[in-house]
Amino acid sequence: MADLGKTTVHEREPVDPELIRDILAKHDGEQGGLIAILEDIQTEYGFLPEDALRTVAESMGRPLIDIYGVARFYHCFSLKPRGKHVISACLGTACHVRGAPAIVEELERQLKIRVDETTQDKEFTLKTVNCLGACALGPVAVVDGRTFSKLRRSKVKPLLEQAAAGNDGVEIGKDVRIFPVDVSCPRCNHSLMDDSFFIEGRPSIRVTVSFNHKHGWLRLASLYGRYNVYSEYEVPQSSVVEMFCPHCHTELTSSWQCPTCGAPMVQMIVRGGGVVRICSRRGCCGSRSHMLDLI
Amino acid sequence: MITLNINGLNVSVEEGTTVLEAARFIGFPIPTLCHMDGLSPYGACRVCLVEIGKEPRTKLVSSCTYPAEEGLVVRTASSRVVRTRRMVIELLLASCPQSKVIQDLASSHGVNKQRFKQEHDDCILCGLCVRMCSEQMMAKAIGFSGRGNERALGTPFNVKSEACRQCGGCIYVCPACQLRCSYTEKDSPVCGGCQNLPPPCLEKEKFDDMMCFMSPCVACEIAPK
Ligand code: SF4
Ligand code: SF4
Ligand code: FES
Ligand code: FES
């Protein structure tokens, strides 16, 4: 039950107490600022070094056990150094029945580490999660924020190669992180795909938009992970638009908020199961960030 | 003052009293495990549960954390309470059969089987030691970390803590590491060595206020057959 000793063996990284104090000063007096402080420390070092937590406890005048308890409670905090690329392989129910354990096993075998460990060269850290919200695409793994779907043992090797190469300069069709989606309206279920207008060689997604009392069409690339848009009127960067279904004229905006900019997110149904949400702010990078399962 | 009804008797207690304190005040014993006078209520073990409310809408709450309310109707030993409490004890036995405190609870409640996967945990996460250390010893040296089935008790980073004064308070209160039960039967999770009386009478009518609350129970022995 208790992983006694497990957390004690990590090497002590040098920690600059001044840096920690700067972070503390930045959050001084914030109610419940501990999590924000720990987040900042983790951004700085990639994990939470023991000495950093001791400094935090000392400077805040709080018992170390409280700080440690918070750090151990949230999965996003790590007390061990992590690799450059963090692989989160899903072991949720849907992925499990689709063979996720074999994928995790294969990842362990190829990386020569176990779950929650980091490779010797500090390239990869392997973690498991319980559902990433993309069950229809399972088994799923997320590497550095990019989703790899429908994994099989044979796809593990290319996954690692691509992850090591980084996210930049990916090519459509060759890269599994960009894949086509067919979407429909969540209200009337009419397809939103438009065969008369192609973007990047794929039928585009057509919706009606309204901003500044103007109405017109907007066409989006139907490739998950691509953010190209064309519209009848020029939509100024970073303005928020309202989107409607061109068939039933229902507003597509959902009550979800964009995790990046806070604007409301537009929701569409993916054929084959799932929901895609896009941010309604022009130019927001979180544009296509969330896939959720519906089945 | 607040007046509540416990097992059919009206009791007046100060505002802020818990149901457990009120019941004990008028002499109804409620078994507890994670409760200790002088430490803040925690509600971790659920051994102290009681039934509150009017039939048919009653619910089970932990009496050590439930504040007395005006007009509250409480049953401390109804058949539902006793049945559930025995299940709680059975679950405790499943995780820590070596604890004499738990074996004693089992024998006084007539729990003589254990139907779950047997484990031998060192800690039942009752939090007594944590509260002892921070509230009485003012050391705040130990605490829980992790969550779900990884929740565990320990010092920060599981190394010797500078905050600990080695007072031994935590060990003194721990139900899992105090006195160990010396089994009479090697292979049974239930010791039963101290069990001396039949279980409380459970086949009474539903919502009968005067269920058996004697500890140890004697009612069934004297009842005419
Ligand atoms: S021995 Fe240490 S951990 Fe235990 S109660 Fe005393 S100060 Fe706290
Ligand atoms: S160590 Fe003992 S007192 Fe502390 S939580 Fe575990 S069982 Fe309770
Ligand atoms: S179970 Fe894997 S994404 Fe939901
Ligand atoms: S004594 Fe009330 S829940 Fe443990």
PDB file of C-alpha atoms in Angstrom, chain A residues 30-294:
ATOM      1  CA  GLU A  30      -3.026  34.838  -2.702  1.00  0.00           C
ATOM      2  CA  GLN A  31      -5.770  32.802  -1.134  1.00  0.00           C
ATOM      3  CA  GLY A  32      -5.029  29.149  -1.725  1.00  0.00           C
ATOM      4  CA  GLY A  33      -1.992  30.034  -3.777  1.00  0.00           C
ATOM      5  CA  LEU A  34      -0.150  26.834  -2.933  1.00  0.00           C
ATOM      6  CA  ILE A  35      -1.208  24.984  -6.061  1.00  0.00           C
ATOM      7  CA  ALA A  36      -0.224  27.909  -8.270  1.00  0.00           C
ATOM      8  CA  ILE A  37       3.148  28.024  -6.522  1.00  0.00           C
ATOM      9  CA  LEU A  38       3.734  24.320  -6.991  1.00  0.00           C
ATOM     10  CA  GLU A  39       2.712  24.643 -10.646  1.00  0.00           C
ATOM     11  CA  ASP A  40       5.266  27.387 -11.174  1.00  0.00           C
ATOM     12  CA  ILE A  41       7.976  25.335  -9.512  1.00  0.00           C
ATOM     13  CA  GLN A  42       7.086  22.376 -11.673  1.00  0.00           C
ATOM     14  CA  THR A  43       7.255  24.511 -14.818  1.00  0.00           C
ATOM     15  CA  GLU A  44      10.710  25.641 -13.711  1.00  0.00           C
ATOM     16  CA  TYR A  45      12.198  22.227 -12.918  1.00  0.00           C
ATOM     17  CA  GLY A  46       9.880  19.792 -14.695  1.00  0.00           C
ATOM     18  CA  PHE A  47       9.058  18.214 -11.361  1.00  0.00           C
ATOM     19  CA  LEU A  48       8.918  19.167  -7.680  1.00  0.00           C
ATOM     20  CA  PRO A  49      12.338  18.806  -6.091  1.00  0.00           C
ATOM     21  CA  GLU A  50      12.367  17.873  -2.430  1.00  0.00           C
ATOM     22  CA  ASP A  51      14.443  20.880  -1.440  1.00  0.00           C
ATOM     23  CA  ALA A  52      12.054  23.214  -3.230  1.00  0.00           C
ATOM     24  CA  LEU A  53       9.140  21.874  -1.171  1.00  0.00           C
ATOM     25  CA  ARG A  54      11.163  22.313   1.993  1.00  0.00           C
ATOM     26  CA  THR A  55      11.868  25.919   1.069  1.00  0.00           C
ATOM     27  CA  VAL A  56       8.184  26.507   0.323  1.00  0.00           C
ATOM     28  CA  ALA A  57       7.146  25.071   3.689  1.00  0.00           C
ATOM     29  CA  GLU A  58       9.734  27.119   5.533  1.00  0.00           C
ATOM     30  CA  SER A  59       8.913  30.395   3.817  1.00  0.00           C
ATOM     31  CA  MET A  60       5.167  29.972   4.089  1.00  0.00           C
ATOM     32  CA  GLY A  61       5.395  28.835   7.677  1.00  0.00           C
ATOM     33  CA  ARG A  62       3.315  25.782   6.926  1.00  0.00           C
ATOM     34  CA  PRO A  63       4.074  22.223   7.971  1.00  0.00           C
ATOM     35  CA  LEU A  64       5.983  20.312   5.321  1.00  0.00           C
ATOM     36  CA  ILE A  65       3.462  17.493   5.496  1.00  0.00           C
ATOM     37  CA  ASP A  66       0.735  19.803   4.177  1.00  0.00           C
ATOM     38  CA  ILE A  67       2.808  20.826   1.170  1.00  0.00           C
ATOM     39  CA  TYR A  68       3.843  17.232   0.573  1.00  0.00           C
ATOM     40  CA  GLY A  69       0.243  16.051   0.881  1.00  0.00           C
ATOM     41  CA  VAL A  70      -0.919  18.503  -1.778  1.00  0.00           C
ATOM     42  CA  ALA A  71       1.977  17.595  -4.051  1.00  0.00           C
ATOM     43  CA  ARG A  72       1.178  13.914  -3.759  1.00  0.00           C
ATOM     44  CA  PHE A  73      -2.562  14.380  -4.147  1.00  0.00           C
ATOM     45  CA  TYR A  74      -2.686  15.834  -7.656  1.00  0.00           C
ATOM     46  CA  HIS A  75      -1.606  13.669 -10.540  1.00  0.00           C
ATOM     47  CA  CYS A  76      -0.229  16.660 -12.393  1.00  0.00           C
ATOM     48  CA  PHE A  77       2.542  17.071  -9.837  1.00  0.00           C
ATOM     49  CA  SER A  78       5.527  14.811 -10.006  1.00  0.00           C
ATOM     50  CA  LEU A  79       8.080  14.356  -7.268  1.00  0.00           C
ATOM     51  CA  LYS A  80      10.423  12.566  -9.580  1.00  0.00           C
ATOM     52  CA  PRO A  81      12.290  14.101 -12.512  1.00  0.00           C
ATOM     53  CA  ARG A  82      10.419  13.553 -15.748  1.00  0.00           C
ATOM     54  CA  GLY A  83      11.620  13.034 -19.289  1.00  0.00           C
ATOM     55  CA  LYS A  84      11.409  15.474 -22.158  1.00  0.00           C
ATOM     56  CA  HIS A  85       8.325  13.758 -23.547  1.00  0.00           C
ATOM     57  CA  VAL A  86       5.547  12.560 -21.293  1.00  0.00           C
ATOM     58  CA  ILE A  87       3.492   9.715 -22.721  1.00  0.00           C
ATOM     59  CA  SER A  88       0.056   9.345 -21.153  1.00  0.00           C
ATOM     60  CA  ALA A  89      -1.381   6.053 -22.260  1.00  0.00           C
ATOM     61  CA  CYS A  90      -5.078   5.612 -21.586  1.00  0.00           C
ATOM     62  CA  LEU A  91      -6.163   2.613 -19.558  1.00  0.00           C
ATOM     63  CA  GLY A  92      -9.770   3.734 -19.206  1.00  0.00           C
ATOM     64  CA  THR A  93     -12.596   1.245 -19.660  1.00  0.00           C
ATOM     65  CA  ALA A  94     -13.150   1.803 -23.377  1.00  0.00           C
ATOM     66  CA  CYS A  95      -9.451   1.741 -24.190  1.00  0.00           C
ATOM     67  CA  HIS A  96      -8.966  -1.227 -21.908  1.00  0.00           C
ATOM     68  CA  VAL A  97     -11.443  -3.371 -23.816  1.00  0.00           C
ATOM     69  CA  ARG A  98      -9.859  -2.267 -27.061  1.00  0.00           C
ATOM     70  CA  GLY A  99      -6.531  -3.615 -25.988  1.00  0.00           C
ATOM     71  CA  ALA A 100      -4.830  -0.753 -24.143  1.00  0.00           C
ATOM     72  CA  PRO A 101      -2.977  -3.060 -21.712  1.00  0.00           C
ATOM     73  CA  ALA A 102      -1.086  -4.558 -24.660  1.00  0.00           C
ATOM     74  CA  ILE A 103      -0.136  -1.067 -25.808  1.00  0.00           C
ATOM     75  CA  VAL A 104       1.143  -0.121 -22.387  1.00  0.00           C
ATOM     76  CA  GLU A 105       3.072  -3.365 -22.257  1.00  0.00           C
ATOM     77  CA  GLU A 106       4.600  -2.651 -25.647  1.00  0.00           C
ATOM     78  CA  LEU A 107       5.523   0.892 -24.574  1.00  0.00           C
ATOM     79  CA  GLU A 108       7.156  -0.503 -21.457  1.00  0.00           C
ATOM     80  CA  ARG A 109       9.038  -3.052 -23.530  1.00  0.00           C
ATOM     81  CA  GLN A 110      10.296  -0.603 -26.112  1.00  0.00           C
ATOM     82  CA  LEU A 111      11.212   2.093 -23.635  1.00  0.00           C
ATOM     83  CA  LYS A 112      12.609  -0.465 -21.213  1.00  0.00           C
ATOM     84  CA  ILE A 113      10.859   1.220 -18.308  1.00  0.00           C
ATOM     85  CA  ARG A 114       7.759   0.622 -16.242  1.00  0.00           C
ATOM     86  CA  VAL A 115       4.766   2.869 -15.879  1.00  0.00           C
ATOM     87  CA  ASP A 116       5.627   6.016 -13.899  1.00  0.00           C
ATOM     88  CA  GLU A 117       9.289   5.711 -14.743  1.00  0.00           C
ATOM     89  CA  THR A 118      11.603   7.751 -16.920  1.00  0.00           C
ATOM     90  CA  THR A 119      14.065   6.421 -19.457  1.00  0.00           C
ATOM     91  CA  GLN A 120      17.748   6.696 -18.587  1.00  0.00           C
ATOM     92  CA  ASP A 121      18.413   9.227 -21.317  1.00  0.00           C
ATOM     93  CA  LYS A 122      15.631  11.376 -19.812  1.00  0.00           C
ATOM     94  CA  GLU A 123      13.722  11.360 -23.113  1.00  0.00           C
ATOM     95  CA  PHE A 124      10.460   9.652 -22.134  1.00  0.00           C
ATOM     96  CA  THR A 125       8.277   9.325 -19.078  1.00  0.00           C
ATOM     97  CA  LEU A 126       5.483   6.777 -19.267  1.00  0.00           C
ATOM     98  CA  LYS A 127       2.261   7.399 -17.397  1.00  0.00           C
ATOM     99  CA  THR A 128      -1.164   5.856 -17.547  1.00  0.00           C
ATOM    100  CA  VAL A 129      -4.420   7.762 -17.259  1.00  0.00           C
ATOM    101  CA  ASN A 130      -8.029   6.731 -16.889  1.00  0.00           C
ATOM    102  CA  CYS A 131      -9.851   8.042 -19.940  1.00  0.00           C
ATOM    103  CA  LEU A 132      -8.706  10.948 -22.053  1.00  0.00           C
ATOM    104  CA  GLY A 133     -12.197  11.606 -23.334  1.00  0.00           C
ATOM    105  CA  ALA A 134     -11.571  10.165 -26.787  1.00  0.00           C
ATOM    106  CA  CYS A 135     -12.878   6.647 -26.237  1.00  0.00           C
ATOM    107  CA  ALA A 136     -14.180   6.235 -29.807  1.00  0.00           C
ATOM    108  CA  LEU A 137     -10.605   6.547 -30.993  1.00  0.00           C
ATOM    109  CA  GLY A 138      -9.210   4.120 -28.472  1.00  0.00           C
ATOM    110  CA  PRO A 139      -6.760   2.884 -27.516  1.00  0.00           C
ATOM    111  CA  VAL A 140      -5.450   6.386 -27.154  1.00  0.00           C
ATOM    112  CA  ALA A 141      -2.200   7.855 -25.938  1.00  0.00           C
ATOM    113  CA  VAL A 142      -1.290  11.504 -25.603  1.00  0.00           C
ATOM    114  CA  VAL A 143       2.292  12.576 -26.068  1.00  0.00           C
ATOM    115  CA  ASP A 144       3.212  16.173 -25.352  1.00  0.00           C
ATOM    116  CA  GLY A 145      -0.374  17.269 -25.868  1.00  0.00           C
ATOM    117  CA  ARG A 146      -0.881  15.423 -29.155  1.00  0.00           C
ATOM    118  CA  THR A 147      -3.291  12.517 -29.446  1.00  0.00           C
ATOM    119  CA  PHE A 148      -2.328   9.196 -31.021  1.00  0.00           C
ATOM    120  CA  SER A 149      -5.439   7.159 -31.759  1.00  0.00           C
ATOM    121  CA  LYS A 150      -6.434   3.579 -32.603  1.00  0.00           C
ATOM    122  CA  LEU A 151      -3.099   2.292 -31.386  1.00  0.00           C
ATOM    123  CA  ARG A 152      -1.851  -1.157 -32.090  1.00  0.00           C
ATOM    124  CA  ARG A 153       1.369  -2.830 -31.093  1.00  0.00           C
ATOM    125  CA  SER A 154       2.809  -2.098 -34.515  1.00  0.00           C
ATOM    126  CA  LYS A 155       2.038   1.594 -34.125  1.00  0.00           C
ATOM    127  CA  VAL A 156       4.044   1.992 -30.955  1.00  0.00           C
ATOM    128  CA  LYS A 157       7.378   2.265 -32.668  1.00  0.00           C
ATOM    129  CA  PRO A 158       6.336   5.058 -35.086  1.00  0.00           C
ATOM    130  CA  LEU A 159       4.656   6.781 -32.147  1.00  0.00           C
ATOM    131  CA  LEU A 160       7.908   6.898 -30.241  1.00  0.00           C
ATOM    132  CA  GLU A 161       9.818   8.037 -33.292  1.00  0.00           C
ATOM    133  CA  GLN A 162       7.375  10.832 -33.983  1.00  0.00           C
ATOM    134  CA  ALA A 163       7.265  11.866 -30.373  1.00  0.00           C
ATOM    135  CA  ALA A 164      11.050  12.036 -30.239  1.00  0.00           C
ATOM    136  CA  ALA A 165      11.059  14.152 -33.397  1.00  0.00           C
ATOM    137  CA  GLY A 166       8.733  16.650 -31.778  1.00  0.00           C
ATOM    138  CA  ASN A 167       5.464  18.148 -32.863  1.00  0.00           C
ATOM    139  CA  ASP A 168       6.718  20.551 -35.497  1.00  0.00           C
ATOM    140  CA  GLY A 169       6.660  20.026 -39.226  1.00  0.00           C
ATOM    141  CA  VAL A 170       4.127  17.229 -39.367  1.00  0.00           C
ATOM    142  CA  GLU A 171       2.661  16.194 -42.718  1.00  0.00           C
ATOM    143  CA  ILE A 172      -0.964  15.376 -43.255  1.00  0.00           C
ATOM    144  CA  GLY A 173      -1.736  11.867 -44.272  1.00  0.00           C
ATOM    145  CA  LYS A 174       1.625  10.679 -43.090  1.00  0.00           C
ATOM    146  CA  ASP A 175       1.135  11.724 -39.533  1.00  0.00           C
ATOM    147  CA  VAL A 176      -1.436   9.971 -37.382  1.00  0.00           C
ATOM    148  CA  ARG A 177      -1.780  13.001 -35.154  1.00  0.00           C
ATOM    149  CA  ILE A 178      -3.701  14.752 -37.882  1.00  0.00           C
ATOM    150  CA  PHE A 179      -6.711  12.774 -38.990  1.00  0.00           C
ATOM    151  CA  PRO A 180      -9.921  13.656 -40.800  1.00  0.00           C
ATOM    152  CA  VAL A 181     -13.220  13.980 -38.996  1.00  0.00           C
ATOM    153  CA  ASP A 182     -16.771  14.106 -40.337  1.00  0.00           C
ATOM    154  CA  VAL A 183     -19.000  16.228 -38.157  1.00  0.00           C
ATOM    155  CA  SER A 184     -22.689  16.920 -37.843  1.00  0.00           C
ATOM    156  CA  CYS A 185     -24.959  19.286 -35.944  1.00  0.00           C
ATOM    157  CA  PRO A 186     -25.664  18.150 -32.375  1.00  0.00           C
ATOM    158  CA  ARG A 187     -29.290  19.304 -32.709  1.00  0.00           C
ATOM    159  CA  CYS A 188     -30.575  18.170 -36.123  1.00  0.00           C
ATOM    160  CA  ASN A 189     -27.796  15.697 -36.879  1.00  0.00           C
ATOM    161  CA  HIS A 190     -27.430  17.046 -40.441  1.00  0.00           C
ATOM    162  CA  SER A 191     -23.931  16.628 -41.746  1.00  0.00           C
ATOM    163  CA  LEU A 192     -21.956  19.846 -41.684  1.00  0.00           C
ATOM    164  CA  MET A 193     -19.565  18.592 -44.341  1.00  0.00           C
ATOM    165  CA  ASP A 194     -19.410  20.632 -47.536  1.00  0.00           C
ATOM    166  CA  ASP A 195     -18.278  18.719 -50.631  1.00  0.00           C
ATOM    167  CA  SER A 196     -18.210  21.846 -52.770  1.00  0.00           C
ATOM    168  CA  PHE A 197     -15.393  23.464 -50.851  1.00  0.00           C
ATOM    169  CA  PHE A 198     -12.201  21.627 -50.137  1.00  0.00           C
ATOM    170  CA  ILE A 199      -9.592  22.613 -47.606  1.00  0.00           C
ATOM    171  CA  GLU A 200      -6.311  20.726 -47.680  1.00  0.00           C
ATOM    172  CA  GLY A 201      -7.830  18.159 -49.977  1.00  0.00           C
ATOM    173  CA  ARG A 202     -10.749  17.340 -47.672  1.00  0.00           C
ATOM    174  CA  PRO A 203     -14.357  18.503 -47.747  1.00  0.00           C
ATOM    175  CA  SER A 204     -14.655  21.463 -45.399  1.00  0.00           C
ATOM    176  CA  ILE A 205     -16.978  21.953 -42.438  1.00  0.00           C
ATOM    177  CA  ARG A 206     -19.555  24.644 -43.187  1.00  0.00           C
ATOM    178  CA  VAL A 207     -21.302  26.677 -40.505  1.00  0.00           C
ATOM    179  CA  THR A 208     -23.051  30.017 -40.394  1.00  0.00           C
ATOM    180  CA  VAL A 209     -21.346  32.691 -38.355  1.00  0.00           C
ATOM    181  CA  SER A 210     -22.466  35.932 -36.965  1.00  0.00           C
ATOM    182  CA  PHE A 211     -20.388  38.741 -35.549  1.00  0.00           C
ATOM    183  CA  ASN A 212     -20.861  42.511 -35.494  1.00  0.00           C
ATOM    184  CA  HIS A 213     -24.393  42.127 -36.956  1.00  0.00           C
ATOM    185  CA  LYS A 214     -22.991  40.393 -40.024  1.00  0.00           C
ATOM    186  CA  HIS A 215     -23.962  36.876 -41.044  1.00  0.00           C
ATOM    187  CA  GLY A 216     -22.082  34.688 -43.406  1.00  0.00           C
ATOM    188  CA  TRP A 217     -20.532  31.297 -43.927  1.00  0.00           C
ATOM    189  CA  LEU A 218     -17.383  29.992 -42.396  1.00  0.00           C
ATOM    190  CA  ARG A 219     -15.505  26.933 -43.563  1.00  0.00           C
ATOM    191  CA  LEU A 220     -13.155  25.013 -41.363  1.00  0.00           C
ATOM    192  CA  ALA A 221     -10.615  22.362 -42.219  1.00  0.00           C
ATOM    193  CA  SER A 222     -12.012  18.950 -41.306  1.00  0.00           C
ATOM    194  CA  LEU A 223      -8.684  17.663 -40.095  1.00  0.00           C
ATOM    195  CA  TYR A 224      -8.296  17.210 -36.387  1.00  0.00           C
ATOM    196  CA  GLY A 225      -5.248  19.192 -35.426  1.00  0.00           C
ATOM    197  CA  ARG A 226      -5.468  21.677 -38.337  1.00  0.00           C
ATOM    198  CA  TYR A 227      -6.774  25.161 -37.880  1.00  0.00           C
ATOM    199  CA  ASN A 228      -7.341  26.556 -41.380  1.00  0.00           C
ATOM    200  CA  VAL A 229     -10.474  28.662 -41.813  1.00  0.00           C
ATOM    201  CA  TYR A 230     -12.076  30.490 -44.714  1.00  0.00           C
ATOM    202  CA  SER A 231     -14.973  32.859 -44.291  1.00  0.00           C
ATOM    203  CA  GLU A 232     -17.240  35.085 -46.301  1.00  0.00           C
ATOM    204  CA  TYR A 233     -16.301  38.159 -44.336  1.00  0.00           C
ATOM    205  CA  GLU A 234     -12.960  38.776 -42.807  1.00  0.00           C
ATOM    206  CA  VAL A 235     -13.245  37.865 -39.137  1.00  0.00           C
ATOM    207  CA  PRO A 236     -10.830  40.041 -37.170  1.00  0.00           C
ATOM    208  CA  GLN A 237      -8.220  38.118 -35.208  1.00  0.00           C
ATOM    209  CA  SER A 238      -9.152  37.275 -31.634  1.00  0.00           C
ATOM    210  CA  SER A 239     -12.814  38.302 -31.981  1.00  0.00           C
ATOM    211  CA  VAL A 240     -15.382  35.827 -30.744  1.00  0.00           C
ATOM    212  CA  VAL A 241     -17.990  34.699 -33.279  1.00  0.00           C
ATOM    213  CA  GLU A 242     -21.328  32.949 -32.874  1.00  0.00           C
ATOM    214  CA  MET A 243     -21.726  29.834 -34.971  1.00  0.00           C
ATOM    215  CA  PHE A 244     -24.984  28.287 -36.160  1.00  0.00           C
ATOM    216  CA  CYS A 245     -25.976  25.138 -37.943  1.00  0.00           C
ATOM    217  CA  PRO A 246     -26.767  26.063 -41.585  1.00  0.00           C
ATOM    218  CA  HIS A 247     -29.660  23.554 -41.585  1.00  0.00           C
ATOM    219  CA  CYS A 248     -31.603  24.051 -38.372  1.00  0.00           C
ATOM    220  CA  HIS A 249     -30.042  27.372 -37.351  1.00  0.00           C
ATOM    221  CA  THR A 250     -29.394  26.192 -33.837  1.00  0.00           C
ATOM    222  CA  GLU A 251     -26.587  27.944 -32.081  1.00  0.00           C
ATOM    223  CA  LEU A 252     -23.699  25.529 -31.822  1.00  0.00           C
ATOM    224  CA  THR A 253     -22.093  27.264 -28.891  1.00  0.00           C
ATOM    225  CA  SER A 254     -21.937  25.049 -25.820  1.00  0.00           C
ATOM    226  CA  SER A 255     -21.511  25.879 -22.192  1.00  0.00           C
ATOM    227  CA  TRP A 256     -17.894  24.723 -22.312  1.00  0.00           C
ATOM    228  CA  GLN A 257     -15.195  27.304 -22.153  1.00  0.00           C
ATOM    229  CA  CYS A 258     -11.990  27.241 -24.083  1.00  0.00           C
ATOM    230  CA  PRO A 259      -9.201  26.135 -21.735  1.00  0.00           C
ATOM    231  CA  THR A 260      -6.815  28.530 -23.478  1.00  0.00           C
ATOM    232  CA  CYS A 261      -8.754  31.773 -23.781  1.00  0.00           C
ATOM    233  CA  GLY A 262     -12.034  31.247 -21.895  1.00  0.00           C
ATOM    234  CA  ALA A 263     -14.299  31.969 -24.863  1.00  0.00           C
ATOM    235  CA  PRO A 264     -17.324  29.678 -25.304  1.00  0.00           C
ATOM    236  CA  MET A 265     -16.632  26.551 -27.303  1.00  0.00           C
ATOM    237  CA  VAL A 266     -18.605  25.333 -30.288  1.00  0.00           C
ATOM    238  CA  GLN A 267     -19.630  21.722 -30.210  1.00  0.00           C
ATOM    239  CA  MET A 268     -20.150  19.313 -33.096  1.00  0.00           C
ATOM    240  CA  ILE A 269     -20.798  15.577 -33.282  1.00  0.00           C
ATOM    241  CA  VAL A 270     -18.175  13.365 -34.864  1.00  0.00           C
ATOM    242  CA  ARG A 271     -19.374  10.513 -37.064  1.00  0.00           C
ATOM    243  CA  GLY A 272     -18.405   7.255 -35.471  1.00  0.00           C
ATOM    244  CA  GLY A 273     -18.770   8.621 -31.966  1.00  0.00           C
ATOM    245  CA  GLY A 274     -17.391  11.567 -30.115  1.00  0.00           C
ATOM    246  CA  VAL A 275     -17.743  15.290 -29.913  1.00  0.00           C
ATOM    247  CA  VAL A 276     -15.347  17.879 -31.138  1.00  0.00           C
ATOM    248  CA  ARG A 277     -15.240  21.268 -29.507  1.00  0.00           C
ATOM    249  CA  ILE A 278     -13.591  24.239 -31.065  1.00  0.00           C
ATOM    250  CA  CYS A 279     -12.920  27.604 -29.597  1.00  0.00           C
ATOM    251  CA  SER A 280     -15.106  30.378 -31.002  1.00  0.00           C
ATOM    252  CA  ARG A 281     -12.289  32.908 -30.867  1.00  0.00           C
ATOM    253  CA  ARG A 282     -10.579  33.505 -34.185  1.00  0.00           C
ATOM    254  CA  GLY A 283      -6.941  32.571 -34.040  1.00  0.00           C
ATOM    255  CA  CYS A 284      -7.069  30.910 -30.646  1.00  0.00           C
ATOM    256  CA  CYS A 285      -4.708  28.025 -30.744  1.00  0.00           C
ATOM    257  CA  GLY A 286      -6.775  25.819 -28.544  1.00  0.00           C
ATOM    258  CA  SER A 287      -9.055  25.848 -31.550  1.00  0.00           C
ATOM    259  CA  ARG A 288      -9.538  22.119 -31.760  1.00  0.00           C
ATOM    260  CA  SER A 289      -8.563  20.878 -28.478  1.00  0.00           C
ATOM    261  CA  HIS A 290     -11.121  18.552 -27.086  1.00  0.00           C
ATOM    262  CA  MET A 291     -12.557  15.308 -28.277  1.00  0.00           C
ATOM    263  CA  LEU A 292     -15.125  13.697 -26.116  1.00  0.00           C
ATOM    264  CA  ASP A 293     -16.862  10.434 -26.433  1.00  0.00           C
ATOM    265  CA  LEU A 294     -20.572  10.088 -26.868  1.00  0.00           C
TER     266      LEU A 294
END
